[in-house]
Amino acid sequence: MQKIKISPSILSADFSQLSLEIKKLEDAGADMIHVDVMDGHFVPNLTIGPPVIKSLRKHTNLIFDVHLMISPVHKYIESFSNAGADIITFHPEATESMHETIGLVKELKKKVGVSLNPQTPIDLVKDFLDKIDLVLVMSVHPGFGGQKFMPEVLSKIEDLSKLKKEKKLAFDIEVDGGIDFDNSKLVKKAGANILVSGTTIFKNNNGDIKKNIDALRTG
Ligand code: DX5
Ligand code: ZN
């Protein structure tokens, strides 16, 4: 199996001490930090924006895996890049031109990801797979942490993995939403190589972050 990376979502962290939470994740062996950005419009919830990312940037060298759930997304890409995002992931429904938004992220020398909601078909990203770095498969409806994993997205991960092999492409397959110690095995088997997790990492085993990251990675 390919190397599995864990991207903890700070949506489940203590927002009053985010830099300390990130330090804990770093010490526990997290591969990157998943930052969920919500606008109360594209999704029915509000979280954080570029100033928070910028202030956290000085506290860690870990990759900032920024998941933009905002619409229209294009005009904000540069702000997130300037704030210190390393991977910028957006939803196809949030831009007028996938081509232009992918191009802009690349121009800014950042990695680019495209996220598919549970009901969004692979077709929307198919023609761009050779141009992007990552596909983020949502296994819940975006908007909130702590939701239940939707097993119907497993076939989408399998299909993407098949396409990746057939076309000899290198994009990462990341899965996000409701990941626990059981379904983590299923998504890895289906072909995902990056697992996002908020609730399981921060809340299980009395918040033993290292134990939880290790269990998601190797379990
Ligand atoms: C949902 C977010 C997820 C979420 C993951 O809209 O994109 O990243 O925070 O959290 P859990 O692991 O609690 O589902
Ligand atoms: Zn996310």
JSON list of C-alpha atoms and ligand atoms in Angstrom, two decimals:
[
{"chain": "A", "resi": 1, "resn": "MET", "atom": "CA", "xyz": [0.00, 0.00, 0.00]},
{"chain": "A", "resi": 2, "resn": "GLN", "atom": "CA", "xyz": [1.12, 3.57, -0.67]},
{"chain": "A", "resi": 3, "resn": "LYS", "atom": "CA", "xyz": [2.38, 5.83, 2.14]},
{"chain": "A", "resi": 4, "resn": "ILE", "atom": "CA", "xyz": [-0.53, 7.17, 4.15]},
{"chain": "A", "resi": 5, "resn": "LYS", "atom": "CA", "xyz": [-0.54, 10.78, 5.34]},
{"chain": "A", "resi": 6, "resn": "ILE", "atom": "CA", "xyz": [-2.71, 12.21, 8.09]},
{"chain": "A", "resi": 7, "resn": "SER", "atom": "CA", "xyz": [-4.09, 15.73, 7.87]},
{"chain": "A", "resi": 8, "resn": "PRO", "atom": "CA", "xyz": [-5.79, 16.63, 11.17]},
{"chain": "A", "resi": 9, "resn": "SER", "atom": "CA", "xyz": [-8.60, 19.17, 10.85]},
{"chain": "A", "resi": 10, "resn": "ILE", "atom": "CA", "xyz": [-8.23, 22.00, 13.35]},
{"chain": "A", "resi": 11, "resn": "LEU", "atom": "CA", "xyz": [-11.99, 22.50, 13.16]},
{"chain": "A", "resi": 12, "resn": "SER", "atom": "CA", "xyz": [-12.15, 20.17, 16.19]},
{"chain": "A", "resi": 13, "resn": "ALA", "atom": "CA", "xyz": [-9.27, 21.88, 18.02]},
{"chain": "A", "resi": 14, "resn": "ASP", "atom": "CA", "xyz": [-9.57, 24.44, 20.83]},
{"chain": "A", "resi": 15, "resn": "PHE", "atom": "CA", "xyz": [-9.84, 27.69, 18.85]},
{"chain": "A", "resi": 16, "resn": "SER", "atom": "CA", "xyz": [-8.73, 29.72, 21.88]},
{"chain": "A", "resi": 17, "resn": "GLN", "atom": "CA", "xyz": [-5.26, 28.17, 21.64]},
{"chain": "A", "resi": 18, "resn": "LEU", "atom": "CA", "xyz": [-4.76, 27.15, 18.05]},
{"chain": "A", "resi": 19, "resn": "SER", "atom": "CA", "xyz": [-0.98, 27.57, 17.97]},
{"chain": "A", "resi": 20, "resn": "LEU", "atom": "CA", "xyz": [-0.60, 25.18, 20.92]},
{"chain": "A", "resi": 21, "resn": "GLU", "atom": "CA", "xyz": [-2.97, 22.71, 19.31]},
{"chain": "A", "resi": 22, "resn": "ILE", "atom": "CA", "xyz": [-0.88, 22.80, 16.14]},
{"chain": "A", "resi": 23, "resn": "LYS", "atom": "CA", "xyz": [2.30, 22.26, 18.17]},
{"chain": "A", "resi": 24, "resn": "LYS", "atom": "CA", "xyz": [0.67, 19.18, 19.70]},
{"chain": "A", "resi": 25, "resn": "LEU", "atom": "CA", "xyz": [-0.23, 17.88, 16.24]},
{"chain": "A", "resi": 26, "resn": "GLU", "atom": "CA", "xyz": [3.32, 18.47, 15.06]},
{"chain": "A", "resi": 27, "resn": "ASP", "atom": "CA", "xyz": [4.77, 16.57, 18.05]},
{"chain": "A", "resi": 28, "resn": "ALA", "atom": "CA", "xyz": [2.30, 13.75, 17.43]},
{"chain": "A", "resi": 29, "resn": "GLY", "atom": "CA", "xyz": [3.56, 13.23, 13.86]},
{"chain": "A", "resi": 30, "resn": "ALA", "atom": "CA", "xyz": [0.85, 14.90, 11.77]},
{"chain": "A", "resi": 31, "resn": "ASP", "atom": "CA", "xyz": [1.89, 15.19, 8.12]},
{"chain": "A", "resi": 32, "resn": "MET", "atom": "CA", "xyz": [-0.04, 18.39, 7.48]},
{"chain": "A", "resi": 33, "resn": "ILE", "atom": "CA", "xyz": [-2.69, 20.62, 9.00]},
{"chain": "A", "resi": 34, "resn": "HIS", "atom": "CA", "xyz": [-6.17, 20.67, 7.44]},
{"chain": "A", "resi": 35, "resn": "VAL", "atom": "CA", "xyz": [-7.74, 24.12, 7.66]},
{"chain": "A", "resi": 36, "resn": "ASP", "atom": "CA", "xyz": [-11.48, 24.26, 6.98]},
{"chain": "A", "resi": 37, "resn": "VAL", "atom": "CA", "xyz": [-12.54, 27.65, 5.66]},
{"chain": "A", "resi": 38, "resn": "MET", "atom": "CA", "xyz": [-16.32, 28.20, 5.58]},
{"chain": "A", "resi": 39, "resn": "ASP", "atom": "CA", "xyz": [-18.25, 31.26, 4.48]},
{"chain": "A", "resi": 40, "resn": "GLY", "atom": "CA", "xyz": [-21.83, 30.76, 5.70]},
{"chain": "A", "resi": 41, "resn": "HIS", "atom": "CA", "xyz": [-22.91, 30.83, 2.05]},
{"chain": "A", "resi": 42, "resn": "PHE", "atom": "CA", "xyz": [-21.34, 27.92, 0.17]},
{"chain": "A", "resi": 43, "resn": "VAL", "atom": "CA", "xyz": [-21.84, 25.92, 3.38]},
{"chain": "A", "resi": 44, "resn": "PRO", "atom": "CA", "xyz": [-24.10, 26.77, 6.32]},
{"chain": "A", "resi": 45, "resn": "ASN", "atom": "CA", "xyz": [-21.30, 27.53, 8.77]},
{"chain": "A", "resi": 46, "resn": "LEU", "atom": "CA", "xyz": [-18.59, 30.14, 9.35]},
{"chain": "A", "resi": 47, "resn": "THR", "atom": "CA", "xyz": [-15.03, 29.50, 10.46]},
{"chain": "A", "resi": 48, "resn": "ILE", "atom": "CA", "xyz": [-11.78, 31.33, 9.80]},
{"chain": "A", "resi": 49, "resn": "GLY", "atom": "CA", "xyz": [-10.05, 33.27, 7.04]},
{"chain": "A", "resi": 50, "resn": "PRO", "atom": "CA", "xyz": [-6.61, 34.43, 5.89]},
{"chain": "A", "resi": 51, "resn": "PRO", "atom": "CA", "xyz": [-5.64, 36.49, 8.99]},
{"chain": "A", "resi": 52, "resn": "VAL", "atom": "CA", "xyz": [-5.88, 33.43, 11.25]},
{"chain": "A", "resi": 53, "resn": "ILE", "atom": "CA", "xyz": [-3.86, 31.33, 8.79]},
{"chain": "A", "resi": 54, "resn": "LYS", "atom": "CA", "xyz": [-1.27, 34.09, 8.58]},
{"chain": "A", "resi": 55, "resn": "SER", "atom": "CA", "xyz": [-0.88, 34.29, 12.35]},
{"chain": "A", "resi": 56, "resn": "LEU", "atom": "CA", "xyz": [-0.56, 30.50, 12.63]},
{"chain": "A", "resi": 57, "resn": "ARG", "atom": "CA", "xyz": [2.02, 30.37, 9.84]},
{"chain": "A", "resi": 58, "resn": "LYS", "atom": "CA", "xyz": [4.83, 31.55, 12.14]},
{"chain": "A", "resi": 59, "resn": "HIS", "atom": "CA", "xyz": [4.18, 28.72, 14.61]},
{"chain": "A", "resi": 60, "resn": "THR", "atom": "CA", "xyz": [4.80, 25.70, 12.37]},
{"chain": "A", "resi": 61, "resn": "ASN", "atom": "CA", "xyz": [6.54, 24.53, 9.25]},
{"chain": "A", "resi": 62, "resn": "LEU", "atom": "CA", "xyz": [3.93, 21.87, 8.62]},
{"chain": "A", "resi": 63, "resn": "ILE", "atom": "CA", "xyz": [2.06, 21.99, 5.32]},
{"chain": "A", "resi": 64, "resn": "PHE", "atom": "CA", "xyz": [-1.16, 24.01, 5.52]},
{"chain": "A", "resi": 65, "resn": "ASP", "atom": "CA", "xyz": [-3.78, 21.98, 3.65]},
{"chain": "A", "resi": 66, "resn": "VAL", "atom": "CA", "xyz": [-6.42, 24.65, 3.15]},
{"chain": "A", "resi": 67, "resn": "HIS", "atom": "CA", "xyz": [-9.92, 23.47, 2.24]},
{"chain": "A", "resi": 68, "resn": "LEU", "atom": "CA", "xyz": [-11.93, 26.38, 0.88]},
{"chain": "A", "resi": 69, "resn": "MET", "atom": "CA", "xyz": [-15.69, 26.01, 1.26]},
{"chain": "A", "resi": 70, "resn": "ILE", "atom": "CA", "xyz": [-16.36, 29.51, -0.02]},
{"chain": "A", "resi": 71, "resn": "SER", "atom": "CA", "xyz": [-18.09, 30.89, -3.11]},
{"chain": "A", "resi": 72, "resn": "PRO", "atom": "CA", "xyz": [-17.14, 32.65, -5.32]},
{"chain": "A", "resi": 73, "resn": "VAL", "atom": "CA", "xyz": [-13.68, 31.31, -4.51]},
{"chain": "A", "resi": 74, "resn": "HIS", "atom": "CA", "xyz": [-11.51, 32.74, -7.28]},
{"chain": "A", "resi": 75, "resn": "LYS", "atom": "CA", "xyz": [-11.10, 36.27, -5.92]},
{"chain": "A", "resi": 76, "resn": "TYR", "atom": "CA", "xyz": [-9.87, 34.98, -2.53]},
{"chain": "A", "resi": 77, "resn": "ILE", "atom": "CA", "xyz": [-7.19, 32.58, -3.79]},
{"chain": "A", "resi": 78, "resn": "GLU", "atom": "CA", "xyz": [-4.41, 35.14, -3.65]},
{"chain": "A", "resi": 79, "resn": "SER", "atom": "CA", "xyz": [-5.20, 36.12, -0.05]},
{"chain": "A", "resi": 80, "resn": "PHE", "atom": "CA", "xyz": [-4.97, 32.50, 1.08]},
{"chain": "A", "resi": 81, "resn": "SER", "atom": "CA", "xyz": [-1.75, 32.06, -0.82]},
{"chain": "A", "resi": 82, "resn": "ASN", "atom": "CA", "xyz": [-0.26, 35.19, 0.77]},
{"chain": "A", "resi": 83, "resn": "ALA", "atom": "CA", "xyz": [-1.43, 34.05, 4.21]},
{"chain": "A", "resi": 84, "resn": "GLY", "atom": "CA", "xyz": [0.71, 30.92, 3.90]},
{"chain": "A", "resi": 85, "resn": "ALA", "atom": "CA", "xyz": [-1.47, 28.15, 2.48]},
{"chain": "A", "resi": 86, "resn": "ASP", "atom": "CA", "xyz": [0.57, 25.37, 0.85]},
{"chain": "A", "resi": 87, "resn": "ILE", "atom": "CA", "xyz": [-2.24, 23.35, -0.68]},
{"chain": "A", "resi": 88, "resn": "ILE", "atom": "CA", "xyz": [-5.31, 25.26, -1.84]},
{"chain": "A", "resi": 89, "resn": "THR", "atom": "CA", "xyz": [-8.38, 23.12, -2.44]},
{"chain": "A", "resi": 90, "resn": "PHE", "atom": "CA", "xyz": [-11.65, 24.44, -3.81]},
{"chain": "A", "resi": 91, "resn": "HIS", "atom": "CA", "xyz": [-15.00, 23.03, -4.95]},
{"chain": "A", "resi": 92, "resn": "PRO", "atom": "CA", "xyz": [-15.89, 23.07, -8.70]},
{"chain": "A", "resi": 93, "resn": "GLU", "atom": "CA", "xyz": [-19.32, 24.55, -7.90]},
{"chain": "A", "resi": 94, "resn": "ALA", "atom": "CA", "xyz": [-17.61, 27.59, -6.34]},
{"chain": "A", "resi": 95, "resn": "THR", "atom": "CA", "xyz": [-15.86, 28.89, -9.44]},
{"chain": "A", "resi": 96, "resn": "GLU", "atom": "CA", "xyz": [-16.96, 30.05, -12.88]},
{"chain": "A", "resi": 97, "resn": "SER", "atom": "CA", "xyz": [-13.87, 28.52, -14.44]},
{"chain": "A", "resi": 98, "resn": "MET", "atom": "CA", "xyz": [-12.04, 25.49, -13.08]},
{"chain": "A", "resi": 99, "resn": "HIS", "atom": "CA", "xyz": [-9.37, 26.13, -15.67]},
{"chain": "A", "resi": 100, "resn": "GLU", "atom": "CA", "xyz": [-8.70, 29.68, -14.45]},
{"chain": "A", "resi": 101, "resn": "THR", "atom": "CA", "xyz": [-8.80, 28.89, -10.75]},
{"chain": "A", "resi": 102, "resn": "ILE", "atom": "CA", "xyz": [-6.44, 25.93, -11.14]},
{"chain": "A", "resi": 103, "resn": "GLY", "atom": "CA", "xyz": [-4.17, 28.15, -13.26]},
{"chain": "A", "resi": 104, "resn": "LEU", "atom": "CA", "xyz": [-4.15, 30.91, -10.64]},
{"chain": "A", "resi": 105, "resn": "VAL", "atom": "CA", "xyz": [-3.19, 28.56, -7.78]},
{"chain": "A", "resi": 106, "resn": "LYS", "atom": "CA", "xyz": [-0.37, 27.17, -9.91]},
{"chain": "A", "resi": 107, "resn": "GLU", "atom": "CA", "xyz": [0.80, 30.64, -10.90]},
{"chain": "A", "resi": 108, "resn": "LEU", "atom": "CA", "xyz": [1.11, 31.39, -7.18]},
{"chain": "A", "resi": 109, "resn": "LYS", "atom": "CA", "xyz": [3.30, 28.26, -6.90]},
{"chain": "A", "resi": 110, "resn": "LYS", "atom": "CA", "xyz": [0.96, 26.45, -4.55]},
{"chain": "A", "resi": 111, "resn": "LYS", "atom": "CA", "xyz": [-0.40, 22.93, -4.80]},
{"chain": "A", "resi": 112, "resn": "VAL", "atom": "CA", "xyz": [-3.94, 22.79, -6.10]},
{"chain": "A", "resi": 113, "resn": "GLY", "atom": "CA", "xyz": [-6.75, 20.50, -5.01]},
{"chain": "A", "resi": 114, "resn": "VAL", "atom": "CA", "xyz": [-10.32, 20.03, -6.18]},
{"chain": "A", "resi": 115, "resn": "SER", "atom": "CA", "xyz": [-12.96, 18.78, -3.75]},
{"chain": "A", "resi": 116, "resn": "LEU", "atom": "CA", "xyz": [-15.95, 16.64, -4.66]},
{"chain": "A", "resi": 117, "resn": "ASN", "atom": "CA", "xyz": [-19.06, 16.74, -2.50]},
{"chain": "A", "resi": 118, "resn": "PRO", "atom": "CA", "xyz": [-20.74, 13.36, -1.89]},
{"chain": "A", "resi": 119, "resn": "GLN", "atom": "CA", "xyz": [-23.19, 14.02, -4.73]},
{"chain": "A", "resi": 120, "resn": "THR", "atom": "CA", "xyz": [-20.63, 15.60, -7.11]},
{"chain": "A", "resi": 121, "resn": "PRO", "atom": "CA", "xyz": [-19.55, 13.15, -9.83]},
{"chain": "A", "resi": 122, "resn": "ILE", "atom": "CA", "xyz": [-15.95, 12.53, -10.90]},
{"chain": "A", "resi": 123, "resn": "ASP", "atom": "CA", "xyz": [-16.88, 13.94, -14.32]},
{"chain": "A", "resi": 124, "resn": "LEU", "atom": "CA", "xyz": [-16.40, 17.47, -13.00]},
{"chain": "A", "resi": 125, "resn": "VAL", "atom": "CA", "xyz": [-12.72, 16.84, -12.32]},
{"chain": "A", "resi": 126, "resn": "LYS", "atom": "CA", "xyz": [-11.90, 14.18, -14.91]},
{"chain": "A", "resi": 127, "resn": "ASP", "atom": "CA", "xyz": [-10.41, 16.52, -17.50]},
{"chain": "A", "resi": 128, "resn": "PHE", "atom": "CA", "xyz": [-8.18, 18.22, -14.95]},
{"chain": "A", "resi": 129, "resn": "LEU", "atom": "CA", "xyz": [-6.58, 15.21, -13.27]},
{"chain": "A", "resi": 130, "resn": "ASP", "atom": "CA", "xyz": [-3.26, 15.73, -15.06]},
{"chain": "A", "resi": 131, "resn": "LYS", "atom": "CA", "xyz": [-3.13, 19.37, -13.93]},
{"chain": "A", "resi": 132, "resn": "ILE", "atom": "CA", "xyz": [-3.98, 19.14, -10.24]},
{"chain": "A", "resi": 133, "resn": "ASP", "atom": "CA", "xyz": [-2.12, 17.81, -7.21]},
{"chain": "A", "resi": 134, "resn": "LEU", "atom": "CA", "xyz": [-5.01, 16.44, -5.22]},
{"chain": "A", "resi": 135, "resn": "VAL", "atom": "CA", "xyz": [-8.66, 15.36, -5.25]},
{"chain": "A", "resi": 136, "resn": "LEU", "atom": "CA", "xyz": [-10.42, 15.82, -1.92]},
{"chain": "A", "resi": 137, "resn": "VAL", "atom": "CA", "xyz": [-13.31, 13.37, -1.69]},
{"chain": "A", "resi": 138, "resn": "MET", "atom": "CA", "xyz": [-15.93, 14.55, 0.79]},
{"chain": "A", "resi": 139, "resn": "SER", "atom": "CA", "xyz": [-17.39, 11.69, 2.80]},
{"chain": "A", "resi": 140, "resn": "VAL", "atom": "CA", "xyz": [-19.91, 14.00, 4.53]},
{"chain": "A", "resi": 141, "resn": "HIS", "atom": "CA", "xyz": [-21.84, 17.03, 3.31]},
{"chain": "A", "resi": 142, "resn": "PRO", "atom": "CA", "xyz": [-19.38, 19.85, 3.98]},
{"chain": "A", "resi": 143, "resn": "GLY", "atom": "CA", "xyz": [-20.12, 22.35, 6.72]},
{"chain": "A", "resi": 144, "resn": "PHE", "atom": "CA", "xyz": [-19.62, 20.67, 10.07]},
{"chain": "A", "resi": 145, "resn": "GLY", "atom": "CA", "xyz": [-17.25, 18.38, 11.91]},
{"chain": "A", "resi": 146, "resn": "GLY", "atom": "CA", "xyz": [-18.50, 15.30, 13.71]},
{"chain": "A", "resi": 147, "resn": "GLN", "atom": "CA", "xyz": [-20.82, 13.96, 11.01]},
{"chain": "A", "resi": 148, "resn": "LYS", "atom": "CA", "xyz": [-21.29, 10.35, 10.00]},
{"chain": "A", "resi": 149, "resn": "PHE", "atom": "CA", "xyz": [-19.16, 8.88, 7.21]},
{"chain": "A", "resi": 150, "resn": "MET", "atom": "CA", "xyz": [-21.08, 8.15, 3.99]},
{"chain": "A", "resi": 151, "resn": "PRO", "atom": "CA", "xyz": [-19.95, 4.72, 2.71]},
{"chain": "A", "resi": 152, "resn": "GLU", "atom": "CA", "xyz": [-21.37, 5.42, -0.76]},
{"chain": "A", "resi": 153, "resn": "VAL", "atom": "CA", "xyz": [-18.30, 7.55, -1.55]},
{"chain": "A", "resi": 154, "resn": "LEU", "atom": "CA", "xyz": [-16.02, 4.49, -1.39]},
{"chain": "A", "resi": 155, "resn": "SER", "atom": "CA", "xyz": [-16.80, 3.65, -5.02]},
{"chain": "A", "resi": 156, "resn": "LYS", "atom": "CA", "xyz": [-15.82, 7.19, -6.02]},
{"chain": "A", "resi": 157, "resn": "ILE", "atom": "CA", "xyz": [-12.43, 6.72, -4.34]},
{"chain": "A", "resi": 158, "resn": "GLU", "atom": "CA", "xyz": [-12.03, 3.39, -6.15]},
{"chain": "A", "resi": 159, "resn": "ASP", "atom": "CA", "xyz": [-12.92, 4.96, -9.50]},
{"chain": "A", "resi": 160, "resn": "LEU", "atom": "CA", "xyz": [-10.45, 7.80, -8.97]},
{"chain": "A", "resi": 161, "resn": "SER", "atom": "CA", "xyz": [-7.76, 5.36, -7.95]},
{"chain": "A", "resi": 162, "resn": "LYS", "atom": "CA", "xyz": [-8.42, 3.31, -11.09]},
{"chain": "A", "resi": 163, "resn": "LEU", "atom": "CA", "xyz": [-8.20, 6.40, -13.30]},
{"chain": "A", "resi": 164, "resn": "LYS", "atom": "CA", "xyz": [-4.98, 7.43, -11.56]},
{"chain": "A", "resi": 165, "resn": "LYS", "atom": "CA", "xyz": [-3.37, 4.06, -12.31]},
{"chain": "A", "resi": 166, "resn": "GLU", "atom": "CA", "xyz": [-4.69, 3.82, -15.87]},
{"chain": "A", "resi": 167, "resn": "LYS", "atom": "CA", "xyz": [-3.42, 7.26, -16.78]},
{"chain": "A", "resi": 168, "resn": "LYS", "atom": "CA", "xyz": [-0.25, 6.94, -14.68]},
{"chain": "A", "resi": 169, "resn": "LEU", "atom": "CA", "xyz": [-1.02, 10.16, -12.82]},
{"chain": "A", "resi": 170, "resn": "ALA", "atom": "CA", "xyz": [0.36, 11.34, -9.50]},
{"chain": "A", "resi": 171, "resn": "PHE", "atom": "CA", "xyz": [-2.46, 13.26, -7.80]},
{"chain": "A", "resi": 172, "resn": "ASP", "atom": "CA", "xyz": [-3.17, 12.51, -4.15]},
{"chain": "A", "resi": 173, "resn": "ILE", "atom": "CA", "xyz": [-6.56, 11.13, -3.12]},
{"chain": "A", "resi": 174, "resn": "GLU", "atom": "CA", "xyz": [-7.61, 12.72, 0.15]},
{"chain": "A", "resi": 175, "resn": "VAL", "atom": "CA", "xyz": [-10.78, 11.83, 2.03]},
{"chain": "A", "resi": 176, "resn": "ASP", "atom": "CA", "xyz": [-12.58, 14.14, 4.44]},
{"chain": "A", "resi": 177, "resn": "GLY", "atom": "CA", "xyz": [-15.45, 13.65, 6.85]},
{"chain": "A", "resi": 178, "resn": "GLY", "atom": "CA", "xyz": [-16.40, 11.20, 9.57]},
{"chain": "A", "resi": 179, "resn": "ILE", "atom": "CA", "xyz": [-13.16, 9.21, 9.35]},
{"chain": "A", "resi": 180, "resn": "ASP", "atom": "CA", "xyz": [-12.75, 6.78, 12.25]},
{"chain": "A", "resi": 181, "resn": "PHE", "atom": "CA", "xyz": [-10.59, 3.74, 13.07]},
{"chain": "A", "resi": 182, "resn": "ASP", "atom": "CA", "xyz": [-12.86, 1.40, 11.11]},
{"chain": "A", "resi": 183, "resn": "ASN", "atom": "CA", "xyz": [-13.71, 3.28, 7.93]},
{"chain": "A", "resi": 184, "resn": "SER", "atom": "CA", "xyz": [-10.08, 4.48, 7.69]},
{"chain": "A", "resi": 185, "resn": "LYS", "atom": "CA", "xyz": [-9.21, 0.93, 6.64]},
{"chain": "A", "resi": 186, "resn": "LEU", "atom": "CA", "xyz": [-11.88, 0.99, 3.94]},
{"chain": "A", "resi": 187, "resn": "VAL", "atom": "CA", "xyz": [-10.84, 4.34, 2.44]},
{"chain": "A", "resi": 188, "resn": "LYS", "atom": "CA", "xyz": [-7.18, 3.29, 2.36]},
{"chain": "A", "resi": 189, "resn": "LYS", "atom": "CA", "xyz": [-8.13, 0.01, 0.67]},
{"chain": "A", "resi": 190, "resn": "ALA", "atom": "CA", "xyz": [-10.19, 1.98, -1.87]},
{"chain": "A", "resi": 191, "resn": "GLY", "atom": "CA", "xyz": [-7.11, 4.06, -2.76]},
{"chain": "A", "resi": 192, "resn": "ALA", "atom": "CA", "xyz": [-7.05, 7.16, -0.55]},
{"chain": "A", "resi": 193, "resn": "ASN", "atom": "CA", "xyz": [-3.56, 8.20, 0.60]},
{"chain": "A", "resi": 194, "resn": "ILE", "atom": "CA", "xyz": [-4.36, 11.27, 2.72]},
{"chain": "A", "resi": 195, "resn": "LEU", "atom": "CA", "xyz": [-6.89, 11.05, 5.55]},
{"chain": "A", "resi": 196, "resn": "VAL", "atom": "CA", "xyz": [-8.43, 14.16, 7.12]},
{"chain": "A", "resi": 197, "resn": "SER", "atom": "CA", "xyz": [-9.78, 13.78, 10.62]},
{"chain": "A", "resi": 198, "resn": "GLY", "atom": "CA", "xyz": [-11.03, 16.20, 13.25]},
{"chain": "A", "resi": 199, "resn": "THR", "atom": "CA", "xyz": [-13.28, 14.46, 15.75]},
{"chain": "A", "resi": 200, "resn": "THR", "atom": "CA", "xyz": [-11.43, 11.14, 15.89]},
{"chain": "A", "resi": 201, "resn": "ILE", "atom": "CA", "xyz": [-8.02, 12.77, 16.39]},
{"chain": "A", "resi": 202, "resn": "PHE", "atom": "CA", "xyz": [-9.07, 15.33, 18.98]},
{"chain": "A", "resi": 203, "resn": "LYS", "atom": "CA", "xyz": [-11.81, 13.51, 20.87]},
{"chain": "A", "resi": 204, "resn": "ASN", "atom": "CA", "xyz": [-11.08, 9.76, 20.92]},
{"chain": "A", "resi": 205, "resn": "ASN", "atom": "CA", "xyz": [-8.95, 8.01, 23.56]},
{"chain": "A", "resi": 206, "resn": "ASN", "atom": "CA", "xyz": [-9.24, 11.04, 25.87]},
{"chain": "A", "resi": 207, "resn": "GLY", "atom": "CA", "xyz": [-7.65, 13.20, 23.21]},
{"chain": "A", "resi": 208, "resn": "ASP", "atom": "CA", "xyz": [-4.47, 11.11, 22.89]},
{"chain": "A", "resi": 209, "resn": "ILE", "atom": "CA", "xyz": [-3.55, 12.77, 19.60]},
{"chain": "A", "resi": 210, "resn": "LYS", "atom": "CA", "xyz": [-0.48, 10.65, 18.86]},
{"chain": "A", "resi": 211, "resn": "LYS", "atom": "CA", "xyz": [-2.26, 7.39, 19.51]},
{"chain": "A", "resi": 212, "resn": "ASN", "atom": "CA", "xyz": [-5.14, 8.47, 17.28]},
{"chain": "A", "resi": 213, "resn": "ILE", "atom": "CA", "xyz": [-2.93, 9.67, 14.42]},
{"chain": "A", "resi": 214, "resn": "ASP", "atom": "CA", "xyz": [-0.90, 6.44, 14.55]},
{"chain": "A", "resi": 215, "resn": "ALA", "atom": "CA", "xyz": [-4.04, 4.30, 14.61]},
{"chain": "A", "resi": 216, "resn": "LEU", "atom": "CA", "xyz": [-5.53, 6.10, 11.60]},
{"chain": "A", "resi": 217, "resn": "ARG", "atom": "CA", "xyz": [-2.28, 5.82, 9.68]},
{"chain": "A", "resi": 218, "resn": "THR", "atom": "CA", "xyz": [-1.34, 2.22, 10.36]},
{"chain": "A", "resi": 219, "resn": "GLY", "atom": "CA", "xyz": [-4.63, 0.59, 11.45]},
{"chain": "B", "resi": 1, "resn": "DX5", "atom": "C1", "xyz": [-16.39, 19.25, 6.92]},
{"chain": "B", "resi": 1, "resn": "DX5", "atom": "C2", "xyz": [-14.91, 19.50, 6.95]},
{"chain": "B", "resi": 1, "resn": "DX5", "atom": "C3", "xyz": [-14.09, 18.41, 7.54]},
{"chain": "B", "resi": 1, "resn": "DX5", "atom": "C4", "xyz": [-14.39, 18.11, 8.97]},
{"chain": "B", "resi": 1, "resn": "DX5", "atom": "C5", "xyz": [-13.73, 16.83, 9.40]},
{"chain": "B", "resi": 1, "resn": "DX5", "atom": "O1", "xyz": [-16.99, 20.24, 6.18]},
{"chain": "B", "resi": 1, "resn": "DX5", "atom": "O2", "xyz": [-14.43, 19.70, 5.64]},
{"chain": "B", "resi": 1, "resn": "DX5", "atom": "O3", "xyz": [-12.71, 18.68, 7.38]},
{"chain": "B", "resi": 1, "resn": "DX5", "atom": "O4", "xyz": [-13.96, 19.11, 9.82]},
{"chain": "B", "resi": 1, "resn": "DX5", "atom": "O5", "xyz": [-14.08, 16.59, 10.70]},
{"chain": "B", "resi": 1, "resn": "DX5", "atom": "P1", "xyz": [-14.58, 15.18, 11.23]},
{"chain": "B", "resi": 1, "resn": "DX5", "atom": "O6", "xyz": [-13.39, 14.30, 11.19]},
{"chain": "B", "resi": 1, "resn": "DX5", "atom": "O7", "xyz": [-15.07, 15.49, 12.60]},
{"chain": "B", "resi": 1, "resn": "DX5", "atom": "O8", "xyz": [-15.68, 14.72, 10.30]},
{"chain": "B", "resi": 2, "resn": "ZN", "atom": "ZN", "xyz": [-12.23, 19.77, 5.21]}
]
